[in-house]
Coordinates of C-alpha atoms and ligand atoms in Angstrom, one line a residue:
X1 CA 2.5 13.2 39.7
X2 CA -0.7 14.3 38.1
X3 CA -3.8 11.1 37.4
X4 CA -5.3 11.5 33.7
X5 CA -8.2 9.5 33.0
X6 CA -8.4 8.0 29.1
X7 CA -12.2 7.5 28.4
X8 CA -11.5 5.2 25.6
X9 CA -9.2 3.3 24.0
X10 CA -10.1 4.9 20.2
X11 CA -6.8 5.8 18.1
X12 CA -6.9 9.3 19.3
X13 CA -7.4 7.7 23.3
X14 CA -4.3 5.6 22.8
X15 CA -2.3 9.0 21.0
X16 CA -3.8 10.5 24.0
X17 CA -2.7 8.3 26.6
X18 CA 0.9 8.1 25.1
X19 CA 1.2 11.8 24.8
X20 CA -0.1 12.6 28.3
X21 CA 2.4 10.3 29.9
X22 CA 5.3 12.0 28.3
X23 CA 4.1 15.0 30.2
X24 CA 4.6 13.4 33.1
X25 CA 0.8 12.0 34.0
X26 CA 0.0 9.3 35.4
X27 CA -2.3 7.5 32.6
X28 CA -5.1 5.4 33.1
X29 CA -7.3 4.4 30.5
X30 CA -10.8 2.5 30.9
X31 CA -12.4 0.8 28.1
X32 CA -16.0 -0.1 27.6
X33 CA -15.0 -3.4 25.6
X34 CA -12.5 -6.1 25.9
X35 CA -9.9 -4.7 24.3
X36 CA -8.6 -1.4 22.3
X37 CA -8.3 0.2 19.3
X38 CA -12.6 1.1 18.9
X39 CA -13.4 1.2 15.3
X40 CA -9.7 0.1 14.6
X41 CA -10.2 -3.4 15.5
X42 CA -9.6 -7.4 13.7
X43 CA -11.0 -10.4 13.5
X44 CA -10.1 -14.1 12.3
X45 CA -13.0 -15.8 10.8
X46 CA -12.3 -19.0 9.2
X47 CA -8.9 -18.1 8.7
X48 CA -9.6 -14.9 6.9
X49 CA -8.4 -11.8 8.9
X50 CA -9.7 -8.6 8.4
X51 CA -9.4 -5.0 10.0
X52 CA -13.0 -4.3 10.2
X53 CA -13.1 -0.2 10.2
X54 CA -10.1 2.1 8.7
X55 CA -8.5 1.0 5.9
X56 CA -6.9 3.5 4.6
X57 CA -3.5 4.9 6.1
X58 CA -1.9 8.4 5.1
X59 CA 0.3 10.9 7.1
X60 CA 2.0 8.1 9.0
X61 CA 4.5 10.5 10.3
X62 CA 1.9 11.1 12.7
X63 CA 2.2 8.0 14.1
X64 CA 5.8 8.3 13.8
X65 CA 5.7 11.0 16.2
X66 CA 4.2 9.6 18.7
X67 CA 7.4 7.0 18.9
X68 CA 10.2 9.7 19.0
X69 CA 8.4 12.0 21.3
X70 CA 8.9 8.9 23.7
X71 CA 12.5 8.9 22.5
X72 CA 11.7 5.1 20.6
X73 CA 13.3 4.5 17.1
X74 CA 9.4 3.9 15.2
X75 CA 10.5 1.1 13.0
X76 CA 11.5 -0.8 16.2
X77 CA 7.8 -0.7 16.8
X78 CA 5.9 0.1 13.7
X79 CA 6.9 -0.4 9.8
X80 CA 4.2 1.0 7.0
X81 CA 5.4 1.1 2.7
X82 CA 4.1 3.6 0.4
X83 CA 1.9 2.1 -2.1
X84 CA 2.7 2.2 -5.6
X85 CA -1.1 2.1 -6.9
X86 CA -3.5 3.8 -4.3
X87 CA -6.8 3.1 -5.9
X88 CA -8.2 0.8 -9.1
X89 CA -11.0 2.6 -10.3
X90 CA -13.7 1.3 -12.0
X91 CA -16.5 3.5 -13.9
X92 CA -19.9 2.7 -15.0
X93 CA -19.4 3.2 -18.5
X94 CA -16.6 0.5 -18.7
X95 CA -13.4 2.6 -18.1
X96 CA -10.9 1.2 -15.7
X97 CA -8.2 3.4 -14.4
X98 CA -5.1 3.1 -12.1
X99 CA -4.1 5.7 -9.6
X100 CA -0.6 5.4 -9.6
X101 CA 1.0 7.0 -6.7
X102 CA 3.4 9.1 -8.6
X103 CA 1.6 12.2 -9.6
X104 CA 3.3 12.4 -13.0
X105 CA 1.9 8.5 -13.7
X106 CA -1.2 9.5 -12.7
X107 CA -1.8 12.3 -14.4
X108 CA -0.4 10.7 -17.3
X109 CA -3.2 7.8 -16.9
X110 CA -6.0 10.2 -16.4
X111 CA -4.6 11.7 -20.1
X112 CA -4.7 8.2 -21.8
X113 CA -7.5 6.5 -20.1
X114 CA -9.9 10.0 -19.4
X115 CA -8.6 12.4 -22.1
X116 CA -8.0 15.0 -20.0
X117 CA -4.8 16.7 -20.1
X118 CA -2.1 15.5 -17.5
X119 CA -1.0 18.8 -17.3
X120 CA -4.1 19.9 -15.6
X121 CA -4.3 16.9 -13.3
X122 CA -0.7 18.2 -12.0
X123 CA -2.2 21.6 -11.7
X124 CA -4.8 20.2 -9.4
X125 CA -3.0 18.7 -7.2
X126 CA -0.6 21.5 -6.8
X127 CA -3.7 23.8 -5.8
X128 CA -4.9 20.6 -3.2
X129 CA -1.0 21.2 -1.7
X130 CA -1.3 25.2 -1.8
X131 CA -5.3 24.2 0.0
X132 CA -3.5 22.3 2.4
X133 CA -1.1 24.0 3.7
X134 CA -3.0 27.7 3.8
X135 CA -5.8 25.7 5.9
X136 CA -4.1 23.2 8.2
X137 CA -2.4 25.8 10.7
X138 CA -5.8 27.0 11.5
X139 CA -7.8 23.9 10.9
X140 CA -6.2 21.0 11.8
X141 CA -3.1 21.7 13.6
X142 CA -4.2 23.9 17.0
X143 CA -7.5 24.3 19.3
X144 CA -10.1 26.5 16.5
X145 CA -11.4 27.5 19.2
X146 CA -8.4 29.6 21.7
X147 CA -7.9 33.4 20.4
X148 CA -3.9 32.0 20.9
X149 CA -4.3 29.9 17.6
X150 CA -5.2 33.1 15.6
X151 CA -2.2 35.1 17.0
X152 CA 0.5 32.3 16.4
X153 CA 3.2 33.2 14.0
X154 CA 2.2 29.8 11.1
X155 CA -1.8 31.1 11.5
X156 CA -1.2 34.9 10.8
X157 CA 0.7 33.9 8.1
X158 CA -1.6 31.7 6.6
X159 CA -4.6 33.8 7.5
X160 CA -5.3 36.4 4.4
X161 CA -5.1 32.9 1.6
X162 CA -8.0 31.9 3.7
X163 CA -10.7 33.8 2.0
X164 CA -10.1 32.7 -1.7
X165 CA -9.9 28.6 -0.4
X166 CA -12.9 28.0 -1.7
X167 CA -15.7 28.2 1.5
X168 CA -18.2 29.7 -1.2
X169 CA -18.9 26.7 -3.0
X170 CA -18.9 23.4 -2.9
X171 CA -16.3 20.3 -3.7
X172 CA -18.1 18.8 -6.7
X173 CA -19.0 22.7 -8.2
X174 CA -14.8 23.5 -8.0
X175 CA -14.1 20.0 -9.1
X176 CA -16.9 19.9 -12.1
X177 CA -15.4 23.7 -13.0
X178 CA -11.9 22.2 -13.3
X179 CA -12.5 19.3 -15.5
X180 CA -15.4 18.6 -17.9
X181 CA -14.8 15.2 -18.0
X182 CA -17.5 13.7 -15.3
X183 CA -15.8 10.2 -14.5
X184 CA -12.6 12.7 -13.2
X185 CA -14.9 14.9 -11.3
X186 CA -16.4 11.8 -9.6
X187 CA -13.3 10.3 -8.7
X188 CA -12.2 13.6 -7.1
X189 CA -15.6 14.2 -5.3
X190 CA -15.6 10.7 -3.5
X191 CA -12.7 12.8 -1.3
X192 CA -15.7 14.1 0.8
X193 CA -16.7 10.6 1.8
X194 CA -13.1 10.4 3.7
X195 CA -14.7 12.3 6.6
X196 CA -18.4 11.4 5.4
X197 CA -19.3 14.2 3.7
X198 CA -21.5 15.2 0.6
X199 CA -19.2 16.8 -2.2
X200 CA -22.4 18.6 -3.6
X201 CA -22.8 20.2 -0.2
X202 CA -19.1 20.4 1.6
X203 CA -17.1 23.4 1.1
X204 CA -14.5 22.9 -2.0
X205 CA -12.3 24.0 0.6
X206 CA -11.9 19.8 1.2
X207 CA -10.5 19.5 -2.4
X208 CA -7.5 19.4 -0.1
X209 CA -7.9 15.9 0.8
X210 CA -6.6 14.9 -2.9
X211 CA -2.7 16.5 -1.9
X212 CA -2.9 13.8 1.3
X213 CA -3.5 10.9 -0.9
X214 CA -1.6 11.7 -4.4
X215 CA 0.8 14.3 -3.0
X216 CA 2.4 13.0 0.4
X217 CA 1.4 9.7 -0.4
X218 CA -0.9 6.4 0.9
X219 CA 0.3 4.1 3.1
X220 CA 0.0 0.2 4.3
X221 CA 0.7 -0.7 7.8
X222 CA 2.6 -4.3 7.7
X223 CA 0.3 -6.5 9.5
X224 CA -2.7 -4.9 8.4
X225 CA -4.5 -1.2 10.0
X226 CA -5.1 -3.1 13.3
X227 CA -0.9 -2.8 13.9
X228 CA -1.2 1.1 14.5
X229 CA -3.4 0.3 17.6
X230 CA -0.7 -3.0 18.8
X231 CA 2.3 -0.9 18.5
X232 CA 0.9 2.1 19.8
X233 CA -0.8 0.0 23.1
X234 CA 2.9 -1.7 23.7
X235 CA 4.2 2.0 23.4
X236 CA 1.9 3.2 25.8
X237 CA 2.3 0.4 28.8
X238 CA 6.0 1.0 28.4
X239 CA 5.5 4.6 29.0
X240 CA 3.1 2.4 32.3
X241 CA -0.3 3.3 31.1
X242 CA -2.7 1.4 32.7
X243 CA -5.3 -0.2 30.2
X244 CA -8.2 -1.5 32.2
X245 CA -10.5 -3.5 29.7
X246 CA -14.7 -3.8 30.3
X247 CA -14.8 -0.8 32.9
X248 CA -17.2 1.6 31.2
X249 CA -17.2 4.9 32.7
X250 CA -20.7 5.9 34.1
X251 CA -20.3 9.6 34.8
X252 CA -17.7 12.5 34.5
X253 CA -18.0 13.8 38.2
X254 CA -17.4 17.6 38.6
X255 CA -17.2 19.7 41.2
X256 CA -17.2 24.0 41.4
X257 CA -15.9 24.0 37.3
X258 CA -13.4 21.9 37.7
X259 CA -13.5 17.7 37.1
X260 CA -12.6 15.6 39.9
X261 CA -12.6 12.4 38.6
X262 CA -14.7 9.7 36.8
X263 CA -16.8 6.7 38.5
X264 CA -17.2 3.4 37.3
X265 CA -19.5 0.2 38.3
X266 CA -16.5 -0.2 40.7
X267 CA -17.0 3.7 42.0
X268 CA -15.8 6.8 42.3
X269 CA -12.2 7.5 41.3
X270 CA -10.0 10.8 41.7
X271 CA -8.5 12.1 38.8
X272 CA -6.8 15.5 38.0
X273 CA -7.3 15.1 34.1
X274 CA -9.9 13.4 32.6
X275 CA -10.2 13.3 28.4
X276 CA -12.9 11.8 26.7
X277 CA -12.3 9.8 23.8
X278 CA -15.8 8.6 23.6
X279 CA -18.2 10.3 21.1
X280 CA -18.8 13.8 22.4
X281 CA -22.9 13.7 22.0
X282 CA -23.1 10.6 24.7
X283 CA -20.0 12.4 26.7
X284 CA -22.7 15.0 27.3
X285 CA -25.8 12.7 27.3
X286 CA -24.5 9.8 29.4
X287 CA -21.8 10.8 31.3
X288 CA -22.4 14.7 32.0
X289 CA -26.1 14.6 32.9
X290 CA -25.4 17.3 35.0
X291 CA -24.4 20.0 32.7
X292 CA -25.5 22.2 30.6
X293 CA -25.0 20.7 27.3
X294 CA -23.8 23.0 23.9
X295 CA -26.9 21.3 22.2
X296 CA -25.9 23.6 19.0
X297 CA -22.6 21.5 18.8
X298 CA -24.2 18.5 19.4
X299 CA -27.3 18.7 17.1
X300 CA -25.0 19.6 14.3
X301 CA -25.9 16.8 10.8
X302 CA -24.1 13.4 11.4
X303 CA -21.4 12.2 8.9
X304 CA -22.2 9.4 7.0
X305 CA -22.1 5.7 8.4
X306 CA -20.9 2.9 6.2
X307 CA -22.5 -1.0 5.9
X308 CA -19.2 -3.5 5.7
X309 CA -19.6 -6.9 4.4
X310 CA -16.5 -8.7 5.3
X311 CA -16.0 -11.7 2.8
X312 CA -13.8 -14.6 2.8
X313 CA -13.1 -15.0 -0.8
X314 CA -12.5 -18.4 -2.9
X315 CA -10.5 -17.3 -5.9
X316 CA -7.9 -14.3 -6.1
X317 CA -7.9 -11.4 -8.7
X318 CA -4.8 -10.0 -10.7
X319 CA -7.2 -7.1 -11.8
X320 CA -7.7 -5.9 -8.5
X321 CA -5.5 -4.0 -6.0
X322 CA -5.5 -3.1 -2.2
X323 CA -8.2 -0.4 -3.0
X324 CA -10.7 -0.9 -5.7
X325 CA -13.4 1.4 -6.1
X326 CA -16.6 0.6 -8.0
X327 CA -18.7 3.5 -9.4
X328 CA -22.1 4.7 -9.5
X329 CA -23.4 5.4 -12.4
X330 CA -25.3 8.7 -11.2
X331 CA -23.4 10.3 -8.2
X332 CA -25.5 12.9 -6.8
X333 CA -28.5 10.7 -6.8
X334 CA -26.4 8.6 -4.9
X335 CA -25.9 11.1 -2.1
X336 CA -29.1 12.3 -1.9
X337 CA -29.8 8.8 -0.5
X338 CA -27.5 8.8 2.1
X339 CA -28.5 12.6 3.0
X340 CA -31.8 14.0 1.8
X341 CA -33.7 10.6 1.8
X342 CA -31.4 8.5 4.7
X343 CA -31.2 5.3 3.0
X344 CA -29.4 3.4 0.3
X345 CA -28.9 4.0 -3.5
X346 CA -30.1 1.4 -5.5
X347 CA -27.0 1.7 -7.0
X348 CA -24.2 2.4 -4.8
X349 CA -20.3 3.4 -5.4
X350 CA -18.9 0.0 -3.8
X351 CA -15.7 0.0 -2.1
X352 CA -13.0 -3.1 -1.8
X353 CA -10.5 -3.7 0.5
X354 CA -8.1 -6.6 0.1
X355 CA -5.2 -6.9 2.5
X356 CA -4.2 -9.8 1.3
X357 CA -2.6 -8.6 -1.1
X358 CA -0.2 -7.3 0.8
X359 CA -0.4 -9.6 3.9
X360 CA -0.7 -13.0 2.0
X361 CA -1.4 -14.8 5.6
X362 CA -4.6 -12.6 5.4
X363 CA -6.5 -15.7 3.4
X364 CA -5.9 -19.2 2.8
X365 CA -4.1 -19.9 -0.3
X366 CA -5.7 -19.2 -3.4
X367 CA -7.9 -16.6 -1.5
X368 CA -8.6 -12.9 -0.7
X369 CA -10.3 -11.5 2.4
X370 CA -12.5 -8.7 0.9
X371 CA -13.7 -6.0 3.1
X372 CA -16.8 -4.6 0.7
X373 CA -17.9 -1.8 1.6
X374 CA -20.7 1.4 0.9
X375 CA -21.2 4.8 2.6
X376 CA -24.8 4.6 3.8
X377 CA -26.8 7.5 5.9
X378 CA -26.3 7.4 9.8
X379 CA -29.1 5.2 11.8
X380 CA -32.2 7.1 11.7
X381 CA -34.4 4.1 12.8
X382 CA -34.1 3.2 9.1
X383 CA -35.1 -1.8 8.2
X384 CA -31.3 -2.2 8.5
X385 CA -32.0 -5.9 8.2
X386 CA -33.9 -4.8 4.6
X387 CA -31.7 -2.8 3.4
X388 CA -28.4 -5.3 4.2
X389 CA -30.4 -8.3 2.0
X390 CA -30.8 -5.9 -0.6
X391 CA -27.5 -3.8 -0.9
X392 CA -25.9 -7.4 -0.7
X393 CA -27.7 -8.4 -3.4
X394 CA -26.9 -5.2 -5.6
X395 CA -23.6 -5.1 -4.9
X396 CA -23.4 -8.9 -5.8
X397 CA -24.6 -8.2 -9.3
X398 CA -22.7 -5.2 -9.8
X399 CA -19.0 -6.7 -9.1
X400 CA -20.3 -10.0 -11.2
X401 CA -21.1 -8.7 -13.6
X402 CA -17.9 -5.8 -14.3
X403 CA -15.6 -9.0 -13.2
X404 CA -17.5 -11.1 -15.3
X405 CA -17.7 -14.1 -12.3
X406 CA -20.4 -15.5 -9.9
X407 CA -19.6 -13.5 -7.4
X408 CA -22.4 -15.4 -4.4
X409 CA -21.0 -18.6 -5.2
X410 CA -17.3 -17.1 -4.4
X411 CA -18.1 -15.7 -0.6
X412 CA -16.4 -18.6 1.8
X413 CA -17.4 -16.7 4.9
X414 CA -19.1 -13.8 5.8
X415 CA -19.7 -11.0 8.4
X416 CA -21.4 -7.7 8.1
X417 CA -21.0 -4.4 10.3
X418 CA -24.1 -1.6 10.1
X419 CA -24.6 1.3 11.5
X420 CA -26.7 0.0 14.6
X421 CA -23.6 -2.5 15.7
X422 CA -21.1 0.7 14.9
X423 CA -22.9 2.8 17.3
X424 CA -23.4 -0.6 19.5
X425 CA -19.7 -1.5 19.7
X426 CA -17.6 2.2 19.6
X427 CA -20.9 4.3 21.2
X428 CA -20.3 6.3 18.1
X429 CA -23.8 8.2 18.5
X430 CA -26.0 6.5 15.5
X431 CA -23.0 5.2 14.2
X432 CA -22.0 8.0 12.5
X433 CA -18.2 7.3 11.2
X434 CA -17.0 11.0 11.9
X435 CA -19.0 12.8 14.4
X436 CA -21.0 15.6 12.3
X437 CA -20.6 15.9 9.0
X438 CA -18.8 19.0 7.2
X439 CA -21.7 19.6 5.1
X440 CA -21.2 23.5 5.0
X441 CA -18.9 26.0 5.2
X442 CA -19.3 26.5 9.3
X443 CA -18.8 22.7 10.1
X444 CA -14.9 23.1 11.0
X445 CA -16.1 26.0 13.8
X446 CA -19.1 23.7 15.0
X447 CA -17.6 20.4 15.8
X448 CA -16.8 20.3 19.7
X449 CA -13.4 22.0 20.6
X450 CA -10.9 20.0 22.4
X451 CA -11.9 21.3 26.1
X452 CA -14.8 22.8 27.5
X453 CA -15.2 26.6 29.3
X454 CA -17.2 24.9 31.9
X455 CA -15.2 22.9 33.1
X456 CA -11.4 23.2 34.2
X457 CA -9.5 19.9 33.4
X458 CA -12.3 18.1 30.9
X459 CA -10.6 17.5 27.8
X460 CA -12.2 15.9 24.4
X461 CA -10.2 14.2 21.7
X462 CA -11.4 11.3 18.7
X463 CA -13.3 11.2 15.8
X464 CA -16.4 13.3 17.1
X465 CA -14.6 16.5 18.2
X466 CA -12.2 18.9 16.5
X467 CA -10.5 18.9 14.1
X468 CA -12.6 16.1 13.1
X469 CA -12.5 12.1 12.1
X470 CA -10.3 9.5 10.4
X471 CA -6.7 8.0 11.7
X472 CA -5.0 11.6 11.3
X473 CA -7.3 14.0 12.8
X474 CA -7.9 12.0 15.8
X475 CA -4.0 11.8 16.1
X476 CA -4.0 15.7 15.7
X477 CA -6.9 15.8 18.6
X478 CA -4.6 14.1 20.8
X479 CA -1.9 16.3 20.1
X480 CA -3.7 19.3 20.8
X481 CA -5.4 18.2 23.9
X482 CA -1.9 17.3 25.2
X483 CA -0.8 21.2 23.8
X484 CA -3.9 22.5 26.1
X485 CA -3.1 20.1 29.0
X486 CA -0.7 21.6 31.7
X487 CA 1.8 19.5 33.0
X488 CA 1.2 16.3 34.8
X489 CA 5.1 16.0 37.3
X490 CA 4.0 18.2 40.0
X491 CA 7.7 18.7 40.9
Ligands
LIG1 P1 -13.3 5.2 18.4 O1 -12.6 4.2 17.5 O2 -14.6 5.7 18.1 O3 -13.3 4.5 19.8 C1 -13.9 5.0 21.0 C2 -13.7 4.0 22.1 O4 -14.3 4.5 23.3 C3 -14.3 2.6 21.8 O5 -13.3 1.6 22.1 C4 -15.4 2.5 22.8 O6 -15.7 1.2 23.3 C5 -14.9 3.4 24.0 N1 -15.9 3.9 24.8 C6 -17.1 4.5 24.4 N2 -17.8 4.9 25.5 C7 -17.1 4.5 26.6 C8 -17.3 4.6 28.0 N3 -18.4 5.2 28.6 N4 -16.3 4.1 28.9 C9 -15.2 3.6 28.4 N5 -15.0 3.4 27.0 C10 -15.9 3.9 26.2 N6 -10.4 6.5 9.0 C11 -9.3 6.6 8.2 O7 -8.3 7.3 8.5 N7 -9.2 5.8 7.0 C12 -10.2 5.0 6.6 O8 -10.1 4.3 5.6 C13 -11.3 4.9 7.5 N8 -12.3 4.0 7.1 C14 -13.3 3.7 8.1 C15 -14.2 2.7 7.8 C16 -15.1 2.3 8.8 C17 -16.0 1.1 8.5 C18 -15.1 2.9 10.0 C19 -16.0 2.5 11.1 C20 -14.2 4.0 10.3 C21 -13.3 4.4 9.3 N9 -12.4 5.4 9.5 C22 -11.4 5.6 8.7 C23 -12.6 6.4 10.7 C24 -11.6 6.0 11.8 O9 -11.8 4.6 12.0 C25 -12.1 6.7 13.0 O10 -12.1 8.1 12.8 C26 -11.2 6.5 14.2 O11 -10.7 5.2 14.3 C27 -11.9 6.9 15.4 O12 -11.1 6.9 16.6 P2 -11.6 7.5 17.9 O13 -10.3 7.9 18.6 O14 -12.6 8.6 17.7 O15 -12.2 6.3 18.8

């Protein structure tokens, strides 16, 4: 039986883990902190609980997967409901709109609340599908980066819709094109932040991420985000993965091309496979001093970071849903902060989570725990201290005063996550939230590929390398590091 070393225990290092020891590997994984799951963590604080990164679930068949490919029924481990209302907007001129998962609702809601025609909201998403599924093949599904991908039957079909998918412009020109109505073209541009992007910069060719949302659906995990990581950690020790907890791997140690094994404060360990699910710039910098580094890949723009005030709240709110978004008033000034100028709007789109409204147990009675939260630029040395006190502040006024409460004098308990104690906690390098950003149309070819040429047996997955960040790509990167992988039973 082949060893494979986990470097890790991030979503896609857990998918990892699990799909590696279906293929017969023995599966060790070492984890810097005290226990797994990275930026997909929880915490109780005065008996508020609350996931502290992802919030946001869609494609659960992904997960799924992960359970039948180990021959386990997944609702024996894992259990998720499609949500009903995805999103409750709220706009800066007043206008308050539900995103109702059905497409027809929602397109009929964007015709009575936005005055735009419903029939062109369904045409949108039907173009988002037809995005989707021309792109994913190539993009999302196999390595970008093997000659193999582009001969495979799906890719060569999929191949000559490329061109017209919309690489020459950007999200927010394509979206602005399709709909005059500016609060519609906002709503559709925040899409880029979902892998912490800039819609007046990414290629339109991300208008797909609309068709995973309002086409195949959005999702909530019972228990909360945090119960994809617990299911899929039991799944793994059953399959006998070994999770060993505050052993930070020191180096990758190669030897003639090929990697030998890792080493540890507790030394040097053998290991046929090794697969980093740390972020690939400090793979390189920390743990592969000793090779030659793709420094194009790795100096490629950072994603966005985000700045999370969790908030135990004292009051609950009918008018507000598992995802509320509150709006900017002017949207491209807003990511010229986060990009151009690295620092924070003085008026911010302001995102808030609310599990309890799903998972009562989440707050005390007559509560909500509020995860509050706004996409900010990575950490570029920038007062973090400053700008948490004031961001607080503004986003304070700006839910007061479209809820018409006291908002300061509702916050029970509080906690707040930046960009410094990202990178701090996950080693996400300068706590971007996905790797580099996909601010133009060569960012899908310039993200890290899942291996390396130098060496045999050095696998990446996660967030940081292809085909890129959030719950479902890092499952995908598992999936195709396991595709590249050979098999582990020497028999
Ligand atoms: P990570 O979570 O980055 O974990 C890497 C692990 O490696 C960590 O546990 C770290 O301790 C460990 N490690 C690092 N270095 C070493 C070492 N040398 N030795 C041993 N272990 C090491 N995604 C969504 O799909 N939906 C959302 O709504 C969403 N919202 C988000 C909001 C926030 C605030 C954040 C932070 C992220 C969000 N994301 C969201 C992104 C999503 O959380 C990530 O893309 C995903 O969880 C990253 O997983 P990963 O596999 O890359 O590993």
């Amino acid at each position: 039986m082949k060893k494979a070393a986990i470097i890790g225990a991030g979503i896609g290092g857990i998918a990892t883990a699990i799909r590696l020891a279906v293929k017969g590997y023995a599966v060790t994984v070492f984890e810097a902190s005290s226990t797994f799951g990275g930026k997909m963590k929880e915490f109780v604080q005065d008996d508020f609980r609350f996931d502290t990164g992802p919030s946001l679930f869609t494609m659960p068949h992904l997960v799924d997967e992960l359970f039948t490919l180990a021959g386990r029924n997944p609702t024996d481990y894992f259990r998720y409901q499609r949500l009903d209302v995805i999103t409750q907007y709220f706009f800066a001129d007043g206008t308050r709109l539900t995103a109702y998962a059905q497409p027809a609702k929602f397109a009929a809601e964007v015709e009575e609340k936005l005055g735009v025609p419903a029939v062109q909201v369904k045409a949108y998403l039907e173009k988002s599908a037809r995005t989707y599924e021309a792109t994913a093949p190539t993009f999302l599904y196999k390595s970008l980066h093997k000659i193999s991908t582009y001969l495979s039957p799906d890719v060569l079909k999929t191949l000559p819709a490329l061109p017209a998918l919309g690489l020459t412009t950007t999200m927010h020109a394509a979206n602005a094109q399709a709909f005059p109505d500016n609060r519609l073209v906002q709503l559709l541009d925040r899409f880029a932040t979902y892998n912490g992007s800039d819609p007046y910069q990414a290629p339109a060719t991300l208008n797909l991420i609309p068709h995973l949302e309002h086409n195949l659906g959005a999702f909530y995990p019972e228990g909360g985000i945090y119960a994809i990581a617990q299911s899929l950690v039991r799944l793994a020790e059953e399959l006998g993965v070994v999770f060993l907890y505050d052993q930070p791997v020191n180096e990758i140690i190669t030897q003639d091309d090929n990697v030998t094994g890792i080493r540890t404060t507790a030394g040097a360990l053998d290991f046929d496979v090794v697969v980093s699910n740390m972020d690939v710039v400090p793979t390189y910098r920390r743990l592969l001093p000793h090779l030659k580094a793709p420094e194009k890949t790795l100096q490629q723009p950072r994603s966005s970071s985000a700045l999370i005030y969790y908030w135990g709240i004292r009051q609950t709110f009918p008018e507000l849903h598992l995802h509320n978004i509150f709006f900017s008033q002017n949207y491209q000034q807003e990511f010229q902060h986060i990009f151009r100028e690295k620092d924070i709007s003085p008026d911010p789109t302001v995102y808030v989570n609310i599990t309890s409204k799903y998972t009562p147990t989440d707050a005390p009675p007559g509560g909500e725990n509020w995860f509050v939260m706004v996409n900010v630029p990575h950490n570029a040395g920038q007062d973090w201290n400053t700008l948490i006190r004031v961001t607080r502040e503004t986003i304070i006024q700006k839910i007061s005063s479209v809820l018409n409460i006291d908002l300061a004098g509702l916050i029970a308990t509080e906690r707040v996550w930046d960009p410094v104690g990202i990178e701090a906690d996950t080693s996400s390098f300068a706590g971007a939230l996905y790797g580099s950003s996909s601010n133009n149309r060569m960012a899908a070819f310039l993200r890290h590929p899942n291996f390396t040429s130098g060496v045999k047996g050095l696998y990446f997955c996660g967030g940081s390398v292809h085909p890129g960040g959030g719950i479902p790509l890092c499952l995908l990167s598992a999936r195709i590091v396991s595709d590249l992988a050979p098999n582990g039973s020497t028999a």
